[in-house]
Tab-separated table of C-alpha atoms in Angstrom:
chain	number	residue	atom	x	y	z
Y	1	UNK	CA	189.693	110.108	168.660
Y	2	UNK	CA	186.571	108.737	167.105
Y	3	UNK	CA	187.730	105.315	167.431
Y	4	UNK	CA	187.947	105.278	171.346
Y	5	UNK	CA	183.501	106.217	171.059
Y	6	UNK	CA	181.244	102.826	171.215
Y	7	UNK	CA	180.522	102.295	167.637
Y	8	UNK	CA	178.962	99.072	168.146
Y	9	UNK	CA	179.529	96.067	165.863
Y	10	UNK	CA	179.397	96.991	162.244
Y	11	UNK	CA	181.110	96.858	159.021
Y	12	UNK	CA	184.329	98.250	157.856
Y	13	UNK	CA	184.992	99.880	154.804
Y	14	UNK	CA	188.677	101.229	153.345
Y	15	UNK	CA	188.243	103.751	151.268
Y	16	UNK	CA	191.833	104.938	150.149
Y	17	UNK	CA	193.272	106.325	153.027
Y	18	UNK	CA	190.278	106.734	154.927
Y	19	UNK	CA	188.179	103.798	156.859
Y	20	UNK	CA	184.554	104.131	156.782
Y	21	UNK	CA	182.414	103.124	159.391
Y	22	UNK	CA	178.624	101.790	159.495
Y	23	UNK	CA	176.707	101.104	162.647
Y	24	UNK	CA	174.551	98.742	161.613
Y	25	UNK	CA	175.440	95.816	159.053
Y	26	UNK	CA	173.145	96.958	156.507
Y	27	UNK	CA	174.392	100.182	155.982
Y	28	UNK	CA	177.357	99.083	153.335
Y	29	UNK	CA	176.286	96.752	150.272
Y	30	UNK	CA	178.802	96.059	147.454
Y	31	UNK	CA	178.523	95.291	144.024
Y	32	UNK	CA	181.427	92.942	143.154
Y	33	UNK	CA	184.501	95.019	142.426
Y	34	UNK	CA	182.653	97.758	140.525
Y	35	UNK	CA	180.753	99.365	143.756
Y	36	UNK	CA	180.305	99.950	146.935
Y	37	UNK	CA	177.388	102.059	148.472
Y	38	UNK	CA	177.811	103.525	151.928
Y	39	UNK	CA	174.887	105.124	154.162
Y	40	UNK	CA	176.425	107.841	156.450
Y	41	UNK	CA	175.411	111.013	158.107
Y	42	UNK	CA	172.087	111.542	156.053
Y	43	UNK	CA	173.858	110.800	152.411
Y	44	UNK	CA	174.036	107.469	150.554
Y	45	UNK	CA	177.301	107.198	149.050
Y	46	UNK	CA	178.489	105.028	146.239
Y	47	UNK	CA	182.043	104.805	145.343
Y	48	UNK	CA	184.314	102.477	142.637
Y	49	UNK	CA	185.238	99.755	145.299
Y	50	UNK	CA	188.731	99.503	143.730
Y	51	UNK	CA	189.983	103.118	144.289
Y	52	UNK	CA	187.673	104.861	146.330
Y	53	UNK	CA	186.518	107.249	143.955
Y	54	UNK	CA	183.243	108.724	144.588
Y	55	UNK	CA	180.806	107.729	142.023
Y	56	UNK	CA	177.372	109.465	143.047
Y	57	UNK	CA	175.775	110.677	146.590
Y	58	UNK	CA	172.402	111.480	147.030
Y	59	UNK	CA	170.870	113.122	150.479
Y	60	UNK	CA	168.627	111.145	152.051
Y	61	UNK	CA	165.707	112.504	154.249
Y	62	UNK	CA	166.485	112.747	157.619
Y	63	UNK	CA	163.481	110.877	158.762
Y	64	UNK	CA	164.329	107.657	156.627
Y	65	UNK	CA	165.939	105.286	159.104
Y	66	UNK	CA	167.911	103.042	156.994
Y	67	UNK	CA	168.100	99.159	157.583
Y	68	UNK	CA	169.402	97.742	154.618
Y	69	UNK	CA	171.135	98.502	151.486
Y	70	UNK	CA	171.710	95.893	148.483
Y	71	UNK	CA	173.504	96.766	145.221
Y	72	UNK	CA	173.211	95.123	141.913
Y	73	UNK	CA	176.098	93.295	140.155
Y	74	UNK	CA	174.991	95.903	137.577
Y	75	UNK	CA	176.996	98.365	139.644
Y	76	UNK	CA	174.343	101.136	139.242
Y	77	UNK	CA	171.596	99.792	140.968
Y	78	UNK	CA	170.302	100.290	144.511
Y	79	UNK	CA	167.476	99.028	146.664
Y	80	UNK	CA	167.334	100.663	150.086
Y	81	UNK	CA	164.942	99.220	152.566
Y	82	UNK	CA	163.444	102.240	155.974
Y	83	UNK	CA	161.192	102.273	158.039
Y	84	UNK	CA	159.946	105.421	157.151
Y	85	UNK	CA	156.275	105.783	156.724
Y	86	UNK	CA	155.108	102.074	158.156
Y	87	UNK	CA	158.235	100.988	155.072
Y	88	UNK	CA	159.558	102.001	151.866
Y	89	UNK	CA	161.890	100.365	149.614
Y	90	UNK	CA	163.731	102.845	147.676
Y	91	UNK	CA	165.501	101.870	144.312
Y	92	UNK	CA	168.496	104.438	143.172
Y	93	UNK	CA	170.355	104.353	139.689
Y	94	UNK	CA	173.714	105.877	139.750
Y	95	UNK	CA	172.569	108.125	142.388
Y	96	UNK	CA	169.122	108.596	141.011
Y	97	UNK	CA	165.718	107.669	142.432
Y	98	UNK	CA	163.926	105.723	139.765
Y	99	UNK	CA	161.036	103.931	142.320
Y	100	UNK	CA	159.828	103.814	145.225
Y	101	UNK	CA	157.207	100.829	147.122
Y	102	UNK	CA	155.129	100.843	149.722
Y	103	UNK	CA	156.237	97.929	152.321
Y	104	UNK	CA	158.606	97.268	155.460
Y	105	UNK	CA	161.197	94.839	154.408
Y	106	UNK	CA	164.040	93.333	156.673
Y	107	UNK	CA	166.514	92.116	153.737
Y	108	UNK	CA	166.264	92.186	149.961
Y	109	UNK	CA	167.928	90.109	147.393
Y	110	UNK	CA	168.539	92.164	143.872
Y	111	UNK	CA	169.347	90.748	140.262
Y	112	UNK	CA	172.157	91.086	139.003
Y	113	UNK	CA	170.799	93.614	136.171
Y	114	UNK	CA	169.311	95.799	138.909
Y	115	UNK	CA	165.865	95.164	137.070
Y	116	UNK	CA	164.107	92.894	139.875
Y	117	UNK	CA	164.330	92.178	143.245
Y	118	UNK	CA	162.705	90.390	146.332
Y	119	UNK	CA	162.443	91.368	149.710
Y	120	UNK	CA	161.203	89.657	152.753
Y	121	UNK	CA	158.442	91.245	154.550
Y	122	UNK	CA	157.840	89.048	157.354
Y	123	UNK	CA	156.748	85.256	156.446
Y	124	UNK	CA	156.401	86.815	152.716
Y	125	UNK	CA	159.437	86.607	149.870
Y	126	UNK	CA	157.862	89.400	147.645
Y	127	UNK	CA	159.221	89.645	144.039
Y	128	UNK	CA	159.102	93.562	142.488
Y	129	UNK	CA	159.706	94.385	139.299
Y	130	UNK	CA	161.189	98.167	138.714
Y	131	UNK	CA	158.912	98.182	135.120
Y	132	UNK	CA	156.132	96.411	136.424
Y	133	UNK	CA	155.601	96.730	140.152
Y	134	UNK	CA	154.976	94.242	142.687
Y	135	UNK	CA	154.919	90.721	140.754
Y	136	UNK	CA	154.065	87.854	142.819
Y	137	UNK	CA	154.320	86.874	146.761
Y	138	UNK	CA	155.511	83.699	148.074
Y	139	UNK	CA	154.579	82.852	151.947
Y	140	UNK	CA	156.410	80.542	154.303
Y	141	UNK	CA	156.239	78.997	157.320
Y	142	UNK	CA	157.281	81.281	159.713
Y	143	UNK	CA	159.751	84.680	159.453
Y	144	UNK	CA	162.156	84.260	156.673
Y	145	UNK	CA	165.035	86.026	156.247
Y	146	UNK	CA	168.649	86.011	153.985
Y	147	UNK	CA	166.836	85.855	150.241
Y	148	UNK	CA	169.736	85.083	148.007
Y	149	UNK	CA	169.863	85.010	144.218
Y	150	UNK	CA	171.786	82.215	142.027
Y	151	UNK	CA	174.425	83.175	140.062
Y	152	UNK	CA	172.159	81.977	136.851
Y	153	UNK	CA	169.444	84.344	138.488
Y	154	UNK	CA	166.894	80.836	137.911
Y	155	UNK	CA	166.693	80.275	141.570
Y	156	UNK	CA	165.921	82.101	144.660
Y	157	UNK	CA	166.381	80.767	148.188
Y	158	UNK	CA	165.597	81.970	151.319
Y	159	UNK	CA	165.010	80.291	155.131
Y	160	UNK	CA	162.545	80.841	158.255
Y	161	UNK	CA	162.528	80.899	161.409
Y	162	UNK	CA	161.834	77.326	161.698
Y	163	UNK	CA	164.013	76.191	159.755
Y	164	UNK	CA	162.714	75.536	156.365
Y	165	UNK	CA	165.172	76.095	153.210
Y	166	UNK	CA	162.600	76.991	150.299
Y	167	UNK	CA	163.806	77.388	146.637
Y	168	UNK	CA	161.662	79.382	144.384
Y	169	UNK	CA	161.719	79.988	140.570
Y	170	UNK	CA	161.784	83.645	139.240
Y	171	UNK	CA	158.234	83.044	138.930
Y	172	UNK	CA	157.475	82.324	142.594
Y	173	UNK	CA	157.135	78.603	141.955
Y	174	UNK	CA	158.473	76.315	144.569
Y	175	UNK	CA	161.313	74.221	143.228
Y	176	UNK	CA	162.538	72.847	146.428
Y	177	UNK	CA	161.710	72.885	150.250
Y	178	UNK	CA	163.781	71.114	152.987
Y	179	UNK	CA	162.234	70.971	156.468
């Protein structure tokens, strides 16, 4: 009867014959039709999207609150974003930690290659780079939040609090800003 508990709003996931739920809408990322990761009872899950099959799952430390989970079109790539420890942003490959930064993040955008990605700490779009660490910041107006990648992967574009659409470059150069 675990349906009749208050789950909250949250994503569903189908999994074959089983539904998966997370409480929070971070919790489940996909990566096209190739992945989709799940955080659940301690463990971060990834499984082939089309058939449910478990591909990887890697305990997670208790302590590590999870807020947000983004997958790579690569379908191998992971950024997870807790609060553990003031923030860390933790990058898996199939089911692997490969990096970990120092930072509290509230949403992450990641390339489609799994080999960069930006998060937004606050007014900051930060750019990391899993060979070369932390690249470049870009600061707006106020709090921004839902970074999004192009398809092309040239442009990045995220919004504030206020209001303000910005467009970056891979770079961090401003391409575009609409008030």
């Amino acid at each position: 009867d675990w349906w009749k508990q208050d789950h909250g709003p949250g994503p569903l996931a189908a999994i074959g014959d089983k539904i998966l739920l997370a409480r929070e809408p971070g919790q489940i990322a996909t990566a096209g039709a190739a992945m989709l990761v799940l955080a659940y009872q301690g463990e971060l899950t990834a499984y082939r999207a089309l058939t449910g099959e478990r591909l990887w799952q890697t305990p997670m430390d208790p302590t590590e609150e999870i807020m947000v989970i983004r997958a790579a079109a690569d379908g191998r790539t992971v950024v997870v974003l807790t609060q553990r420890d003031g923030g860390l942003i933790r990058v898996f490959r199939d089911g692997q930690p490969i990096r970990t930064f120092q930072g509290f993040a509230h949403d992450a955008a990641v390339a489609a290659d799994g080999s960069w990605f930006v998060a937004v700490q606050d007014e900051l779009l930060v750019r990391y780079d899993l060979a070369q660490g932390l690249r470049w910041t870009f600061t707006g107006d106020s709090v921004l939040h839902l970074p999004r990648l192009a398809p092309d992967q040239q442009r990045l574009v995220v919004s504030s609090d206020l209001g303000t659409v910005y467009v970056v470059d891979p770079d961090g150069q401003l391409l575009w800003r609409r008030d």
